[in-house]
Each structure stands twice: as C-alpha cells, then as structure tokens.
CSV table of C-alpha atoms in Angstrom, one decimal:
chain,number,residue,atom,x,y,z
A,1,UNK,CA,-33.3,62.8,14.9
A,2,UNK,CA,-33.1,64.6,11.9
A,3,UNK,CA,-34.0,62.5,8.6
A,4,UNK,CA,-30.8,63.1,6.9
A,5,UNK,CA,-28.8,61.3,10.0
A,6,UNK,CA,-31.4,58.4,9.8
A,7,UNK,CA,-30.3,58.8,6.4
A,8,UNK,CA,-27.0,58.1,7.2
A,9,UNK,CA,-27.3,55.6,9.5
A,10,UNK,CA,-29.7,53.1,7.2
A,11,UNK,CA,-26.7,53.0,4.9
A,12,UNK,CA,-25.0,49.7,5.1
A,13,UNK,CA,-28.4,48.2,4.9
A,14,UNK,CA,-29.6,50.3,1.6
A,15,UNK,CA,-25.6,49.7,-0.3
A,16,UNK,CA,-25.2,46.5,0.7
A,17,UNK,CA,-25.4,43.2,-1.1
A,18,UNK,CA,-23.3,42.3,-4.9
A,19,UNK,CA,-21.8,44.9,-7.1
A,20,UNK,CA,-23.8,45.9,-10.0
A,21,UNK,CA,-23.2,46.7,-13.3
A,22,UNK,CA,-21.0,49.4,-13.9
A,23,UNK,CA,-22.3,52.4,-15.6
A,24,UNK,CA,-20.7,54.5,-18.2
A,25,UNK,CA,-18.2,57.4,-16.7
A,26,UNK,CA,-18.0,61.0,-17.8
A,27,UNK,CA,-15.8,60.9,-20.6
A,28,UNK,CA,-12.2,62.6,-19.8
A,29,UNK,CA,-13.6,64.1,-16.3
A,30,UNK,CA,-11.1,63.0,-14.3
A,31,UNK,CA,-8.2,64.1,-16.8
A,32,UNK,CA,-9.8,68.1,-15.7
A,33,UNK,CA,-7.8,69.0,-12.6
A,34,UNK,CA,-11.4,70.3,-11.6
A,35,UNK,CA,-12.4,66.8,-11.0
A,36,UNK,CA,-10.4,66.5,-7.7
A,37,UNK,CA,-10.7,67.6,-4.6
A,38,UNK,CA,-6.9,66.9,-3.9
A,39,UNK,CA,-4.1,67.0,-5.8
A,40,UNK,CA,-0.9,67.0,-5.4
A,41,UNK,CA,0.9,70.3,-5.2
A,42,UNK,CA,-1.9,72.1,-6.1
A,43,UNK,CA,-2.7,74.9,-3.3
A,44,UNK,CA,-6.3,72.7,-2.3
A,45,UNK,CA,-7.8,72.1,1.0
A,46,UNK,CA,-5.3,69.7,1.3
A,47,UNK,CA,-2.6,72.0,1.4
A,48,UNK,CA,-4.0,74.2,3.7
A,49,UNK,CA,-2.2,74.9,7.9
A,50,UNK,CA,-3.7,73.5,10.5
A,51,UNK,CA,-3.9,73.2,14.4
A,52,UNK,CA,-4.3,70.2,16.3
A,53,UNK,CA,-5.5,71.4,20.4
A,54,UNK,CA,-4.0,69.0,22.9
A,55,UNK,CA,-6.4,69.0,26.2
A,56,UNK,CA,-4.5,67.9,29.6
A,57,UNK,CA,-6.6,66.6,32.4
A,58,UNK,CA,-5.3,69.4,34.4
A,59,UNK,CA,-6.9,71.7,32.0
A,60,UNK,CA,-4.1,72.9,30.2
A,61,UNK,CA,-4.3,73.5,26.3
A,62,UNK,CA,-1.6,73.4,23.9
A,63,UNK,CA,-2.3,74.4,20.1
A,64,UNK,CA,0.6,72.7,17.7
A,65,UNK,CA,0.9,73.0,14.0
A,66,UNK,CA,0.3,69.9,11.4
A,67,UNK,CA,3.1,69.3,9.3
A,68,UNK,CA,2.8,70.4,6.1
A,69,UNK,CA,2.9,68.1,3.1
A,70,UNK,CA,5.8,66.3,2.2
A,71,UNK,CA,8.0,67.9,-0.7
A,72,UNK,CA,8.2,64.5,-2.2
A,73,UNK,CA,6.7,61.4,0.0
A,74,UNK,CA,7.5,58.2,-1.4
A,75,UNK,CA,3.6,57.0,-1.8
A,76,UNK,CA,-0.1,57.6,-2.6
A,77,UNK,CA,-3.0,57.6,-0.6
A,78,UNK,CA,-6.1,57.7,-3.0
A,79,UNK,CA,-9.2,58.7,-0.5
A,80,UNK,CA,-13.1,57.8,-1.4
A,81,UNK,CA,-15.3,60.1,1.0
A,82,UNK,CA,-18.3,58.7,2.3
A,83,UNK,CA,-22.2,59.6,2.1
A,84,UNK,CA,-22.0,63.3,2.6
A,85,UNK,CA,-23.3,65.0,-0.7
A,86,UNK,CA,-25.7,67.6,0.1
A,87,UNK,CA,-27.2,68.5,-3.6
A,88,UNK,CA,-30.8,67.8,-4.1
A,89,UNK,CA,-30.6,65.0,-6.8
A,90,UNK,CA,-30.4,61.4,-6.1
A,91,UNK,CA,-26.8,61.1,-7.3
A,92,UNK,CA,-24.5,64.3,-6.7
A,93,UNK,CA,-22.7,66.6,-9.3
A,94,UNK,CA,-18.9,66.7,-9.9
A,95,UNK,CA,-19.0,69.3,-8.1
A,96,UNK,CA,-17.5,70.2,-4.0
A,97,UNK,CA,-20.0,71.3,-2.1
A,98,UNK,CA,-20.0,71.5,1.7
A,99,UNK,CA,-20.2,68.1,2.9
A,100,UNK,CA,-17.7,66.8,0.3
A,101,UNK,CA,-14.8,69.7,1.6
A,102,UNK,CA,-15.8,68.9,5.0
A,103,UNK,CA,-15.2,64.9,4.2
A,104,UNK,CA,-11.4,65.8,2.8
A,105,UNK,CA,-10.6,68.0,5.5
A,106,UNK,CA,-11.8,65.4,8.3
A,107,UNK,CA,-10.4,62.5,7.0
A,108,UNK,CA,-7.9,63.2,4.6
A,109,UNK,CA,-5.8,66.0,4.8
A,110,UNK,CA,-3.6,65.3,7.7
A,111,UNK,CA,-2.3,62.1,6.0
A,112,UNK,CA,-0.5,64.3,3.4
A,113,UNK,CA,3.2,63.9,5.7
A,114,UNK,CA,3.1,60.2,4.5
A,115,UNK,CA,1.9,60.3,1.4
A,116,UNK,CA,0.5,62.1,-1.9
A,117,UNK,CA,-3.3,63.2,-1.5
A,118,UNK,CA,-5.7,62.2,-4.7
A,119,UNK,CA,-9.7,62.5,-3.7
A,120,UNK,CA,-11.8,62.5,-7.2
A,121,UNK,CA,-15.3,63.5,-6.3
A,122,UNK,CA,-18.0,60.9,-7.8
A,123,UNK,CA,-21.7,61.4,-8.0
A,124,UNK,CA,-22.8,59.5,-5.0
A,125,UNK,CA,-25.7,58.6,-4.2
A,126,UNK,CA,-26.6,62.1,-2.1
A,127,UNK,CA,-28.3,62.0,1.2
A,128,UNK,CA,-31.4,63.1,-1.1
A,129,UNK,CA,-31.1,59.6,-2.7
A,130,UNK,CA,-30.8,57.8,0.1
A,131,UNK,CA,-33.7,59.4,1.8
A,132,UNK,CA,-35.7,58.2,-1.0
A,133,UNK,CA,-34.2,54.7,-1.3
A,134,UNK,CA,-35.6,54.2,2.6
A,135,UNK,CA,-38.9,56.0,2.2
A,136,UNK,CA,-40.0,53.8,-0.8
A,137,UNK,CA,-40.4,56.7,-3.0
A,138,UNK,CA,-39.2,56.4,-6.9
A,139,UNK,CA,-35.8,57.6,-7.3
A,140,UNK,CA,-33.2,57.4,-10.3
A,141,UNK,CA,-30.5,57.0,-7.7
A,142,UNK,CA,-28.0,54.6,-9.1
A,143,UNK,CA,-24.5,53.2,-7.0
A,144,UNK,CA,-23.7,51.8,-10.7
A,145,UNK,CA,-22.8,55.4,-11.6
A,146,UNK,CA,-20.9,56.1,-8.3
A,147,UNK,CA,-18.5,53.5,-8.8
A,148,UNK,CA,-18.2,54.2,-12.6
A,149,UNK,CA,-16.8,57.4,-11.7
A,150,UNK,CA,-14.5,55.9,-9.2
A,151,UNK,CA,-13.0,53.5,-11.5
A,152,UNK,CA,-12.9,56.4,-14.1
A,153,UNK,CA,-10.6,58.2,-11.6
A,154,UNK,CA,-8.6,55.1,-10.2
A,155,UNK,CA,-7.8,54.4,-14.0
A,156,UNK,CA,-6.8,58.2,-14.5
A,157,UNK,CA,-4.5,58.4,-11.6
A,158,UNK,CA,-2.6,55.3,-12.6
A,159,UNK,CA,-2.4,56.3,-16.2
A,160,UNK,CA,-1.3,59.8,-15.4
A,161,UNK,CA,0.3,59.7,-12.2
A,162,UNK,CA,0.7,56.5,-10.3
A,163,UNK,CA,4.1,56.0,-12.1
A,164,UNK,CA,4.8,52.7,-10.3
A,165,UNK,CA,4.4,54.4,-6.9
A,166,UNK,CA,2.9,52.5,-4.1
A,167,UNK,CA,-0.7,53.5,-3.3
A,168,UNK,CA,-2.5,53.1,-0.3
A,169,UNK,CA,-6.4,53.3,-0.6
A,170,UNK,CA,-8.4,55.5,1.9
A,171,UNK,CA,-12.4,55.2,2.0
A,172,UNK,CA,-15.0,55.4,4.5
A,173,UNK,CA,-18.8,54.0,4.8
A,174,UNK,CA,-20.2,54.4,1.2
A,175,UNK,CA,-16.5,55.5,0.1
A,176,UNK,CA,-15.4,51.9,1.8
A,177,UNK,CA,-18.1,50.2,-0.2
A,178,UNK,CA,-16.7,52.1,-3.6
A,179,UNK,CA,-13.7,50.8,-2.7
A,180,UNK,CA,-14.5,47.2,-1.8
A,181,UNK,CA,-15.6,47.1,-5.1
A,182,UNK,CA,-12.6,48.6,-6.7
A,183,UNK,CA,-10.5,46.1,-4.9
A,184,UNK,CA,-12.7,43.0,-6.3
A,185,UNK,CA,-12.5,43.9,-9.7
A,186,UNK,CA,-9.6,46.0,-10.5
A,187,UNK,CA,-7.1,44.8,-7.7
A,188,UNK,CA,-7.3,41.9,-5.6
A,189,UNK,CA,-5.7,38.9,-7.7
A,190,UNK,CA,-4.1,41.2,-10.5
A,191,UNK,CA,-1.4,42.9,-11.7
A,192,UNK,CA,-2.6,46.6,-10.0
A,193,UNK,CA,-2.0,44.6,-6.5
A,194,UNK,CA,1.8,45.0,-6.5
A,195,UNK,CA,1.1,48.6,-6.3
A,196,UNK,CA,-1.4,48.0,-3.4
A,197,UNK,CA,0.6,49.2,-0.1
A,198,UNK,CA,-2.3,48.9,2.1
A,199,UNK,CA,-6.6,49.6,2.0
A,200,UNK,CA,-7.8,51.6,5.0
A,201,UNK,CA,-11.8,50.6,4.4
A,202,UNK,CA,-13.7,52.5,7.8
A,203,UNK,CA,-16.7,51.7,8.4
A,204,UNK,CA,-17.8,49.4,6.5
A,205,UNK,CA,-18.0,45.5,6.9
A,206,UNK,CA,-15.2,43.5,5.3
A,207,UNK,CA,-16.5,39.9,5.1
A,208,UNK,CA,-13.8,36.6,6.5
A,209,UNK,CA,-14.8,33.9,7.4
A,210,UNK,CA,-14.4,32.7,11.2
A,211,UNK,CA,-11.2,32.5,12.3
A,212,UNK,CA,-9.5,33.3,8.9
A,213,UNK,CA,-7.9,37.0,7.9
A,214,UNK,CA,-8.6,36.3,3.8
A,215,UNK,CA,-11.5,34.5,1.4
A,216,UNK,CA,-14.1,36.2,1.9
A,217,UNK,CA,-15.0,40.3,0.3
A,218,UNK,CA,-11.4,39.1,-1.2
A,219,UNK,CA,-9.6,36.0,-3.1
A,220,UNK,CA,-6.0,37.2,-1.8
A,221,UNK,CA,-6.0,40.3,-0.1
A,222,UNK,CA,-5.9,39.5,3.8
A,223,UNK,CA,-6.2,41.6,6.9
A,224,UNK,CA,-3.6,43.9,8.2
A,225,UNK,CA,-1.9,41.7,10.9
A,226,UNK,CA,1.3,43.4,11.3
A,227,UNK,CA,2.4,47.1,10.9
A,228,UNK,CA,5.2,46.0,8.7
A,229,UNK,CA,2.6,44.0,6.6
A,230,UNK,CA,1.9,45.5,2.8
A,231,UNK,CA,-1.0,44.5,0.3
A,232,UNK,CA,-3.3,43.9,3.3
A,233,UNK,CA,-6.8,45.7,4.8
A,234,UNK,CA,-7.4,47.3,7.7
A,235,UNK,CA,-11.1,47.9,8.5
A,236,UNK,CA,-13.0,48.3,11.7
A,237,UNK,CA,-16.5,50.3,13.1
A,238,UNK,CA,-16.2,51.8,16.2
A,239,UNK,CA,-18.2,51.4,18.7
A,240,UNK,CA,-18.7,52.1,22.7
A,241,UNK,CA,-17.2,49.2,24.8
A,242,UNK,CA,-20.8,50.4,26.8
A,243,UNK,CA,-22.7,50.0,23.9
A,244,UNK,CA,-21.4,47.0,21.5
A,245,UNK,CA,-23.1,46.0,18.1
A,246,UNK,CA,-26.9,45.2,18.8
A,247,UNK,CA,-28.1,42.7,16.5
A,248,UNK,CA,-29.7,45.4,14.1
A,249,UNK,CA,-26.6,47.1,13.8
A,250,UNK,CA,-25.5,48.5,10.2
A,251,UNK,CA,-21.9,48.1,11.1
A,252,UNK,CA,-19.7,45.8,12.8
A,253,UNK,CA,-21.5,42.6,12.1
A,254,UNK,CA,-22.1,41.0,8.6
A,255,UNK,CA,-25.8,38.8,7.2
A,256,UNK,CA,-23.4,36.1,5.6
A,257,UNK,CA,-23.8,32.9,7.5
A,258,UNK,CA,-20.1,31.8,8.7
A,259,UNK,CA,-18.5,35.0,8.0
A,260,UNK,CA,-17.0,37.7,10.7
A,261,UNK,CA,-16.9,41.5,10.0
A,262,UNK,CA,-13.1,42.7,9.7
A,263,UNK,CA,-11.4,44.2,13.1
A,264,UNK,CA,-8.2,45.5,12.8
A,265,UNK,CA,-6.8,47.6,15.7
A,266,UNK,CA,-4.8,50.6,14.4
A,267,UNK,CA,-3.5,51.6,17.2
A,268,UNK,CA,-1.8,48.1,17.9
A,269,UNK,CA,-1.0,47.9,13.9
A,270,UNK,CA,0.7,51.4,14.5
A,271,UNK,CA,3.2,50.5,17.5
A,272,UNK,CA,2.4,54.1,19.0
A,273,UNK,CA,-0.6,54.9,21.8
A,274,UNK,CA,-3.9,56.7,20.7
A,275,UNK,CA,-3.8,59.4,18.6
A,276,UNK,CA,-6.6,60.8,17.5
A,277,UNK,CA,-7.5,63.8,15.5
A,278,UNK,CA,-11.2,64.3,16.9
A,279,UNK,CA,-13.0,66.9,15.1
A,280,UNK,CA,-13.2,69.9,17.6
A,281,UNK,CA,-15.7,71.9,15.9
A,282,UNK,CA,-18.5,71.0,13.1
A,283,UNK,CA,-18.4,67.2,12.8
A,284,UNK,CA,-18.7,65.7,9.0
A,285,UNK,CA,-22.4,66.5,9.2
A,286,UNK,CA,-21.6,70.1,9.8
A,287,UNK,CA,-22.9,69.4,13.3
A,288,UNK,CA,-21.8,70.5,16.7
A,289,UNK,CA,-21.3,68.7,19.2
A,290,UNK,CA,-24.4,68.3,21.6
A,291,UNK,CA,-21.8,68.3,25.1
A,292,UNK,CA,-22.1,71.2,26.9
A,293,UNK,CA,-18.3,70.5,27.8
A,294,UNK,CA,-17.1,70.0,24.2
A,295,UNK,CA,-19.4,73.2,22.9
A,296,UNK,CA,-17.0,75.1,26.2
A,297,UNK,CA,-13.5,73.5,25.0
A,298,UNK,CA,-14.2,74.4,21.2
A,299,UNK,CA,-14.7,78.1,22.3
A,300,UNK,CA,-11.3,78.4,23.3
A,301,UNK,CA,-9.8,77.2,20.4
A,302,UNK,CA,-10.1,77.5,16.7
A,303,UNK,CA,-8.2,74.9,16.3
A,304,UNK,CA,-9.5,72.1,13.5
A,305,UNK,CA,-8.6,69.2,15.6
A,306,UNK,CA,-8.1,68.0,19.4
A,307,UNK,CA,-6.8,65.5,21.0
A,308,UNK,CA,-7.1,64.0,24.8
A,309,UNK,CA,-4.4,61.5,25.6
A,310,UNK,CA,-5.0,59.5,27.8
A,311,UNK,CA,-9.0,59.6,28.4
A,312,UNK,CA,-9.3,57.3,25.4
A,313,UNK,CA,-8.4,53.5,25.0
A,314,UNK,CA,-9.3,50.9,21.7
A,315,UNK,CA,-9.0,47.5,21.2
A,316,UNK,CA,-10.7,44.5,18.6
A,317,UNK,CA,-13.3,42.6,20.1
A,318,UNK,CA,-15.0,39.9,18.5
A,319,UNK,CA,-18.0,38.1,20.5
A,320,UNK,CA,-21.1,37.5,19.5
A,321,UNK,CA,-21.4,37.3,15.7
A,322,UNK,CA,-20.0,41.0,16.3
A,323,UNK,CA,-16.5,42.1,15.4
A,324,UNK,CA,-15.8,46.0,16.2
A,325,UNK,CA,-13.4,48.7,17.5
A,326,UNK,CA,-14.2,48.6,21.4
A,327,UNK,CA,-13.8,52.5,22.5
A,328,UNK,CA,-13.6,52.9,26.4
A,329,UNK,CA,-13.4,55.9,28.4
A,330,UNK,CA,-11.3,56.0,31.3
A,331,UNK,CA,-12.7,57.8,34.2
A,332,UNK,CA,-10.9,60.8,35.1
A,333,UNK,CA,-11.2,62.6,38.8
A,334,UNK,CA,-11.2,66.2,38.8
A,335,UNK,CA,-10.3,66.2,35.0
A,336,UNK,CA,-10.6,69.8,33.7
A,337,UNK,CA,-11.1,69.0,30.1
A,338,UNK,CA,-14.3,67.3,28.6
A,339,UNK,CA,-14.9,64.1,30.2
A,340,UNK,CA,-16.2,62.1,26.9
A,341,UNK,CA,-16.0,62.4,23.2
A,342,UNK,CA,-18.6,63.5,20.8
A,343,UNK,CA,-19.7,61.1,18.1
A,344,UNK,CA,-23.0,59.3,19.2
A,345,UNK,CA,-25.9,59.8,17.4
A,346,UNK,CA,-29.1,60.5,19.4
A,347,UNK,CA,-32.9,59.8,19.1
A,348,UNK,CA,-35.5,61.2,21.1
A,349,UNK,CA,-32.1,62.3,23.6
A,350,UNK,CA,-30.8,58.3,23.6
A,351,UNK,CA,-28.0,57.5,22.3
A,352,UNK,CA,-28.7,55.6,18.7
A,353,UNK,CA,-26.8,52.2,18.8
A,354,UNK,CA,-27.3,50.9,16.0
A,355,UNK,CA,-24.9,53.5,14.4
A,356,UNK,CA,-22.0,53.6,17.2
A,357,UNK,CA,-19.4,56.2,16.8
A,358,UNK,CA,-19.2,55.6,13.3
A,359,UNK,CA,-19.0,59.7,12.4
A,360,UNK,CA,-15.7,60.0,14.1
A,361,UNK,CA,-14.1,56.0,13.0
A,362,UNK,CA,-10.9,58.0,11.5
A,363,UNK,CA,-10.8,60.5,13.6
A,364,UNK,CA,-10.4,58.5,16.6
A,365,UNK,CA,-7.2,56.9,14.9
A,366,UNK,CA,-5.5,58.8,12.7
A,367,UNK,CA,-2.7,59.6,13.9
A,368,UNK,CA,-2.5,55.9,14.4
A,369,UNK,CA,-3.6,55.7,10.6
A,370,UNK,CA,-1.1,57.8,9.4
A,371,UNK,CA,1.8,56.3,11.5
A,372,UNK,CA,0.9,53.1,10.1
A,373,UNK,CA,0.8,54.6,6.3
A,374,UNK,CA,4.6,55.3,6.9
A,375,UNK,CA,5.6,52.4,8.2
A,376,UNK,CA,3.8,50.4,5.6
A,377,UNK,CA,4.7,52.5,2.8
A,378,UNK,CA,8.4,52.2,4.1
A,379,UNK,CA,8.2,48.0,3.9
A,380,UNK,CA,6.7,48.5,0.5
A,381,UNK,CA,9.3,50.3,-0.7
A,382,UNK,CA,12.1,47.8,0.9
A,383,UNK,CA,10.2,45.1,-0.6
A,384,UNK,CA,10.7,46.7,-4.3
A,385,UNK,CA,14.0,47.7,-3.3
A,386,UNK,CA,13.5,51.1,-3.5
C-alpha cells in the first residue's frame, strides 16, 4: 500500500488522546474571503452543477442533476475536511490545493439545498506530517495550530455571519477530531449551543459510556436519537458487515475502559432508504477505484456521483467493545451494474481492515445526511419559533 494511505489509516491512533493547548491563529485570516473554500453566494466549488448517475440492476443508467443551492436556506452547515493536505510541510498552508477541493466537493457540496456552505481551510497536519509522526522522524507538526485556525474561523463566521442562524457542524476523521474539540470548549454547555442544530462527526470515535447517548467526549450534548431531535451528534465508521472492527481498528471502537464508540444510523435518523452519493470517479485520495467493474461504469459517465439503490443496506451494530455502521451487500443475480462498492483499502491485494470503508463514510449516506439536515434544521427553527 502506498505510504501516504498507511498514512491515513494510522490517524486516529497518531490524533488521538486530550486537546492541547491552543496555538495562536493568523491574525484576521479568516475575515479574507480567500480563507474559505465555501462561501455563500460566492461562485466556489460549492456552487458548481452537478450529476448524480443512478445504476439499475438491469443495467440501465440515468444521469439527474443536483439541485442547486438554495436562494436563502434557513441554516448553516460549517464543514471541517479531514486529512487530505498534500503540501510538503508538516502542517499545510491556507491555501486549496488538490486534496482539500476534492474534500469539499466529496463531502460538502451537495448539502448546499439544506443549508448555507462555510469550509475555512486550516493548516492541518498534511499527510507529510503524519508520515513523520509514524516513522519517528522529527517533525514540527503541531494539531495545536490546526485547531487554532479552526476556532479562528468558527469565531469569524459567528461574528460576521451566523446572525442567530442555526448551524449544523460537518467534519470528518481529523476534521471530526477538530471538531470534537470545538464542541468541548466552545459549545457543549454554553451559550453558542442554542445555535447548535446538529454535529455530523464521521469517522471518528465519539466516546459514551455503555448503554448511555451523553457523558462522555461531551457534558450535554447527546447522540442523535430521533430525526426530529436538535443539539444532538450523529457519528458512526463504516465498516463491512463481512469485515467488523478487529481489535486494532482505528475507528469504531474507543481505548477508554467502560466507554462505547458513537453509532448513529443515518439512514434510520433520516426516515428515507439509502441514498448515497458514492464517488464515481477519483475517490478523496484522488484514487480510482481498483474494480474492474467500477473502472467500466465510470467510463460511461462523467458524472461526479452514483448511486445503486438497492444493492446497499446499513444498520448500527454494537458487539464486542465495537460500535460501527454495518454495510451489507445484497447479492444480486444477473445484475448488470457493478456488483460491490469501492472503498476498501488494500495491502499486499487484501483488503485492509483495520481501516473499513472509512474513505467513502459520507458518501454512503448523504443523501440520508442531507435529508436529515432539513428535517433537523426544520425542528430547530419550530423550536425558536421561527
């Protein structure tokens, strides 16, 4: 495998463990529209058309426009990519470069029907620093600075444009852990939580303890029970119902004696089947697909996105000190469209466990996701009487 997905997948165990001290923010940056990837109604990658491809069993294909943004959606989502910085220092530039625009177009930009798109970029630690970090090597690669930026921008945006709006909060893997922290210090038990319609936090553990939604990674803020439910968390790792959580895994399962990893099912929270948005060409890594019958598929189609009702099912399972997003495909007979999903990651040509499908956690989803953003955002706004 190459280093920078071993990289990738040694993340949870390199971020992990208590926040440390916050370093000093760029001053301003995030008052320079340059600082965002997203804004909104700026003309931005998250503005841009797009094509979701849906794939029948019986081989027919049908390419469908996204809807655009909304004119004037009633809430936020503020999004916190994960590890994905490609620049050769330990901690990234304020600056997009591939990985990041590949990040917002993957995981962000098809939430913008539900609500107002904000993504700051943040110098991460890059996948140079990581690499580092595992090796042993000396690095100046600091997650202090990373989440100084993030709270630089979180303060920006509700300074400058939260106006009282209801925000939901959108991060994945290291974005997650930005989050998580944002949440602990800034959020959860203050007065910015009335704001707080909902934290999607992918791929990345959320601590409870056993048998309990709330009191663990947070004082107040429980997990997402109900689809009409605000000021809650959803977060979940996906992974094969084949190929559960081993006991080295990174995601789904957290150190902390008498504490569970978060499982929320989004498609259950949503009240509408699968709907996923799976990445039909380059995946997040700028990768393509290794399946000889996803590479066939994504040559008929330039289409950003696909989906495949119906081959696809998720649920929450929680057994053995491992709480995760169970992914099962159902066989199909004679199907004339791919037969499995992309999203494993491979060593020596087997499938790497310990990482699941954690590249494509939204994507599976998020239609589900951004279902659930309305109808959240919608009970928020009853609950202010709005």
């Amino acid at each position: 495998m190459p280093l920078r997905l071993l990289t990738l997948a040694l993340l949870a165990t390199s971020l992990s463990g208590a926040p440390g001290p916050v370093q000093a923010a760029e001053t301003d940056a995030y008052a320079s529209p340059e600082a965002w990837l997203c804004l909104p109604g700026r003309d931005d990658i998250c503005s841009q058309p797009r094509q979701r491809l849906t794939a029948l069993p019986d081989g027919e294909l049908a390419e469908q426009p996204l809807a655009r943004p909304a004119s004037t959606p009633p809430i936020d989502c503020f999004y916190v990519y994960p590890t994905v910085s490609e620049d050769p220092a330990p901690n990234s530039l304020l600056r997009p470069g591939p990985g990041e625009l590949r990040a917002v177009e993957q995981q962000l930009a098809f939430f913008a029907p539900a609500c107002r798109l904000f993504a700051p970029l943040y110098r991460q630690v890059t996948l140079a620093g990581l690499r580092a970090l595992l090796t042993g090597q000396p690095t100046t690669a600091n997650m202090g600075l990373a989440y100084a930026d993030v709270l630089s921008a979180w303060k920006t945006y509700l300074a400058n444009h939260n106006q009282g709006r209801g925000v939901v909060l959108i991060g994945h893997s290291q974005g997650s852990l930005m989050l998580i922290q944002l949440l602990q210090r800034e959020i959860d038990g203050q007065p910015a939580q009335a704001r707080l319609v909902s934290a999607i936090l992918a791929g990345y553990p959320v601590e409870v303890p056993k048998g309990r939604d709330s009191g663990g990674s947070f004082k107040q803020l429980p997990l997402c029970r109900s689809g009409e439910q605000t000021g809650c968390v959803v977060n979940f790792s996906a992974f094969r119902s084949s190929l559960p959580p081993p006991a080295s895994a990174r995601f789904g399962r957290t150190p902390r004696p008498g504490m569970d990893a978060g499982c929320t099912d989004p498609v259950a929270l949503s009240g509408k089947p699968l709907d996923s948005y799976l990445v039909l060409q380059r995946n997040i890594l700028g990768l393509n697909s290794p399946r000889a019958d996803w590479a066939a598929l994504a040559a008929r189609s330039k289409a950003e996105y696909v989906a495949l009702p119906g081959l696809v099912e998720v649920a929450c399972v929680n057994a053995d000190d491992a709480a995760y997003l169970a992914v099962t495909i159902k066989p199909e007979r004679e199907a004339k469209r791919p037969a499995d999903i992309p999203g494993d990651l491979y060593v020596g040509g087997n499938v790497f466990a310990d990482w699941g499908l954690h590249l494509i956690d939204i994507n599976l989803v998020a239609g589900n996701l951004v279902e659930l953003v309305r109808r959240q955002g919608a009970a928020w706004l009853r609950a202010k009487g709005s």
